[in-house]
Amino acid sequence: MSDKYSSKWNFMWIFGQKVTLPVTVAVRNPATGEVTGHVPKGGQAETTLAIEAAWRSFPQWSRMPAKDRAVYLLDWADRILDNREELAALLTQEQGKPLAEARGEIEGAAEFVRWYAEEGKRAYGELIPASRPRQRILVMRQPVGVAGLITPWNFPAAMVTRKAAPALAAGCTVVLKPAKQTPQIAVALFQHLMDTGIPAGVANLVTGDAVAIGGALLSDPRVRKISFTGSTEVGKNLMRQAADQVKRLSLELGGNAPVIVFPDADLDKAANAIVSNKFENCGQVCNGINVIYVHKEIAGPLTEKIVTLVKRLKIGNGMDPEVTMGPLIDETARAKVEAYVADAVEKGARVRTGGYRLETGGCQFGSFYAPTVLEGVTREMALTREEVFGPVAPVVEFESEEEVLAYSNETSFGLAAYFFTRDTSRVFRMAEGLEFGMVAVNGTSLSVPQAPFGGIKESGTGREGGHHGLEDYMEYKYVALTLE
Ligand code: ADP
């Protein structure tokens, strides 16, 4: 490895130790194509060591009072915030998102830790009224055990804490595997966790071969729970593997989020909220809008407003503070977006803005794609049915509430849906009728620590955030006590 590319974050964490390996995996900056670092290519052997460490440290950590575990977590949150600039820059260089978004993600990551440090203290049990005089019915809540956490590249900081914070607060010990595109930010976040003096082995991190690491996590009976965020395809594969040991699972998978704009909506607010959701992180957000359903009476003016806002986006290297949209994560992602746009155009969609890859302006090696708005989109086009995961806003016109509700639900996914209206009765009809785990009304932002984030149907199972997210790392134990 030449010095030029040597990175500060070139190790894993096992039993509180920094572990390096002779074989490494390169990490690239998606804005420049440059190699920014290397991480060890860990596999089954390293994962098994990490599981061993987590398993050995579980008795001590799980028995520690929640308020003492919270001391480490609160310290972790403070350290993340104290280092937010360095972490945000690392995140931008590894993931591509604009610095302001990266800063927001780091702050959000710290918020999850802080919130769960407190919520861990409220893992109350129950005393249930019994049927007989000498009987007592107790329900205890206990941590699941060692948890395997598999995180994606689109929010590689927030997903680390959204999983690790509730797990640790509940009393679980963890082995985390970050995505290969964005491992360094996870290693850096763990550095700050280790600096709190958290007991060795409570939190471990393995980088490298996803299939080998995943296989080791899924096949080891000491791992009692898997929490995964990523593609539906990999999620289904993990679910099949988990069946052998009936492991507890939380899966946060793909989505196909509709946003529906009714004619009585505030169009300026709707356009702003849609553009900020749709083009955040270059459209690579699991709960990001995939299709924009606009009532035909307002399709013209709303599309115009969206196009105006999209044209204001400044595309480039996220390290430039003026930039508001970065590159796609890699060339594969860009090729996929291109294919969806080509299919739509071939079937009659009209490009209002964008619709091409960006190769110039010093960005020739990055995986940039122009923010795109398509109108005249129909439901025969693949991009309305599949998750595009890129900066493409397809506008589909509709005529009635019943029709658009049916269109929206006609997907195997069920993560998030959005709609804009000022009619209170319609708010309830739509919120009740949409088959999604999350629905936002007159707004498009969802992820906060205190609310249960997650999907139904093929978008997954389990919730992250809220007391629900803590419960996902705990088991109920029913104790039937007969008094002597
Ligand atoms: P995406 O399609 O968004 O890249 P993936 O589902 O491929 O998402 O990846 C999400 C996470 O799952 C990453 O950490 C990735 O390395 C991991 N992963 C991919 N394949 C497997 C596998 N077979 N077993 C375990 N983890 C995997």
mmCIF file with all atom_site columns, C-alpha atoms and ligand atoms in Angstrom, residues 150-153 177-181 210-211 213-215 218 228-232 234-235 237-238 241 389, ligand 1:
data_model
loop_
_atom_site.group_PDB
_atom_site.id
_atom_site.type_symbol
_atom_site.label_atom_id
_atom_site.label_alt_id
_atom_site.label_comp_id
_atom_site.label_asym_id
_atom_site.label_entity_id
_atom_site.label_seq_id
_atom_site.pdbx_PDB_ins_code
_atom_site.Cartn_x
_atom_site.Cartn_y
_atom_site.Cartn_z
_atom_site.occupancy
_atom_site.B_iso_or_equiv
_atom_site.pdbx_formal_charge
_atom_site.auth_seq_id
_atom_site.auth_comp_id
_atom_site.auth_asym_id
_atom_site.auth_atom_id
_atom_site.pdbx_PDB_model_num
ATOM   1  C CA  . ILE A 1 150 ? -25.052 -5.173  9.021  1.00 0.00 ? 150 ILE A CA  1
ATOM   2  C CA  . THR A 1 151 ? -25.133 -1.582  7.760  1.00 0.00 ? 151 THR A CA  1
ATOM   3  C CA  . PRO A 1 152 ? -25.498 -0.003  4.295  1.00 0.00 ? 152 PRO A CA  1
ATOM   4  C CA  . TRP A 1 153 ? -23.494 2.667   2.465  1.00 0.00 ? 153 TRP A CA  1
ATOM   5  C CA  . LYS A 1 177 ? -20.195 -5.177  9.556  1.00 0.00 ? 177 LYS A CA  1
ATOM   6  C CA  . PRO A 1 178 ? -20.204 -1.942  7.545  1.00 0.00 ? 178 PRO A CA  1
ATOM   7  C CA  . ALA A 1 179 ? -20.765 -1.803  3.777  1.00 0.00 ? 179 ALA A CA  1
ATOM   8  C CA  . LYS A 1 180 ? -17.623 -2.229  1.683  1.00 0.00 ? 180 LYS A CA  1
ATOM   9  C CA  . GLN A 1 181 ? -18.085 1.175   0.004  1.00 0.00 ? 181 GLN A CA  1
ATOM   10 C CA  . ALA A 1 210 ? -19.681 -9.574  3.091  1.00 0.00 ? 210 ALA A CA  1
ATOM   11 C CA  . VAL A 1 211 ? -20.660 -13.128 2.269  1.00 0.00 ? 211 VAL A CA  1
ATOM   12 C CA  . ILE A 1 213 ? -18.797 -12.263 7.458  1.00 0.00 ? 213 ILE A CA  1
ATOM   13 C CA  . GLY A 1 214 ? -22.546 -12.575 6.981  1.00 0.00 ? 214 GLY A CA  1
ATOM   14 C CA  . GLY A 1 215 ? -22.276 -16.359 6.806  1.00 0.00 ? 215 GLY A CA  1
ATOM   15 C CA  . LEU A 1 218 ? -25.774 -16.195 10.609 1.00 0.00 ? 218 LEU A CA  1
ATOM   16 C CA  . PHE A 1 228 ? -29.766 -5.562  8.604  1.00 0.00 ? 228 PHE A CA  1
ATOM   17 C CA  . THR A 1 229 ? -30.377 -2.525  6.425  1.00 0.00 ? 229 THR A CA  1
ATOM   18 C CA  . GLY A 1 230 ? -29.865 -2.947  2.698  1.00 0.00 ? 230 GLY A CA  1
ATOM   19 C CA  . SER A 1 231 ? -31.368 -4.426  -0.411 1.00 0.00 ? 231 SER A CA  1
ATOM   20 C CA  . THR A 1 232 ? -34.448 -6.645  -0.392 1.00 0.00 ? 232 THR A CA  1
ATOM   21 C CA  . VAL A 1 234 ? -29.797 -9.616  0.410  1.00 0.00 ? 234 VAL A CA  1
ATOM   22 C CA  . GLY A 1 235 ? -32.418 -9.275  3.166  1.00 0.00 ? 235 GLY A CA  1
ATOM   23 C CA  . ASN A 1 237 ? -31.122 -14.245 1.636  1.00 0.00 ? 237 ASN A CA  1
ATOM   24 C CA  . LEU A 1 238 ? -30.308 -13.413 5.278  1.00 0.00 ? 238 LEU A CA  1
ATOM   25 C CA  . GLN A 1 241 ? -30.094 -18.266 6.497  1.00 0.00 ? 241 GLN A CA  1
ATOM   26 C CA  . PHE A 1 389 ? -32.290 4.820   -5.985 1.00 0.00 ? 389 PHE A CA  1
HETATM 27 P P1  . ADP B 2 .   ? -27.028 -2.207  -1.627 1.00 0.00 ? 1   ADP B P1  1
HETATM 28 O O1  . ADP B 2 .   ? -27.710 -2.949  -2.743 1.00 0.00 ? 1   ADP B O1  1
HETATM 29 O O2  . ADP B 2 .   ? -27.763 -1.015  -1.153 1.00 0.00 ? 1   ADP B O2  1
HETATM 30 O O3  . ADP B 2 .   ? -25.556 -2.020  -1.835 1.00 0.00 ? 1   ADP B O3  1
HETATM 31 P P2  . ADP B 2 .   ? -26.683 -4.557  -0.075 1.00 0.00 ? 1   ADP B P2  1
HETATM 32 O O4  . ADP B 2 .   ? -27.897 -5.232  0.421  1.00 0.00 ? 1   ADP B O4  1
HETATM 33 O O5  . ADP B 2 .   ? -25.891 -5.172  -1.164 1.00 0.00 ? 1   ADP B O5  1
HETATM 34 O O6  . ADP B 2 .   ? -27.138 -3.089  -0.377 1.00 0.00 ? 1   ADP B O6  1
HETATM 35 O O7  . ADP B 2 .   ? -25.700 -4.272  1.117  1.00 0.00 ? 1   ADP B O7  1
HETATM 36 C C1  . ADP B 2 .   ? -26.104 -3.865  2.397  1.00 0.00 ? 1   ADP B C1  1
HETATM 37 C C2  . ADP B 2 .   ? -25.185 -4.497  3.400  1.00 0.00 ? 1   ADP B C2  1
HETATM 38 O O8  . ADP B 2 .   ? -25.285 -5.925  3.338  1.00 0.00 ? 1   ADP B O8  1
HETATM 39 C C3  . ADP B 2 .   ? -23.719 -4.198  3.165  1.00 0.00 ? 1   ADP B C3  1
HETATM 40 O O9  . ADP B 2 .   ? -23.080 -4.092  4.425  1.00 0.00 ? 1   ADP B O9  1
HETATM 41 C C4  . ADP B 2 .   ? -23.264 -5.409  2.400  1.00 0.00 ? 1   ADP B C4  1
HETATM 42 O O10 . ADP B 2 .   ? -21.882 -5.612  2.478  1.00 0.00 ? 1   ADP B O10 1
HETATM 43 C C5  . ADP B 2 .   ? -24.016 -6.476  3.132  1.00 0.00 ? 1   ADP B C5  1
HETATM 44 N N1  . ADP B 2 .   ? -24.147 -7.755  2.411  1.00 0.00 ? 1   ADP B N1  1
HETATM 45 C C6  . ADP B 2 .   ? -24.225 -7.965  1.088  1.00 0.00 ? 1   ADP B C6  1
HETATM 46 N N2  . ADP B 2 .   ? -24.335 -9.264  0.812  1.00 0.00 ? 1   ADP B N2  1
HETATM 47 C C7  . ADP B 2 .   ? -24.344 -9.932  2.008  1.00 0.00 ? 1   ADP B C7  1
HETATM 48 C C8  . ADP B 2 .   ? -24.447 -11.299 2.416  1.00 0.00 ? 1   ADP B C8  1
HETATM 49 N N3  . ADP B 2 .   ? -24.589 -12.290 1.553  1.00 0.00 ? 1   ADP B N3  1
HETATM 50 N N4  . ADP B 2 .   ? -24.415 -11.565 3.751  1.00 0.00 ? 1   ADP B N4  1
HETATM 51 C C9  . ADP B 2 .   ? -24.305 -10.568 4.629  1.00 0.00 ? 1   ADP B C9  1
HETATM 52 N N5  . ADP B 2 .   ? -24.205 -9.275  4.317  1.00 0.00 ? 1   ADP B N5  1
HETATM 53 C C10 . ADP B 2 .   ? -24.226 -8.948  3.029  1.00 0.00 ? 1   ADP B C10 1
#
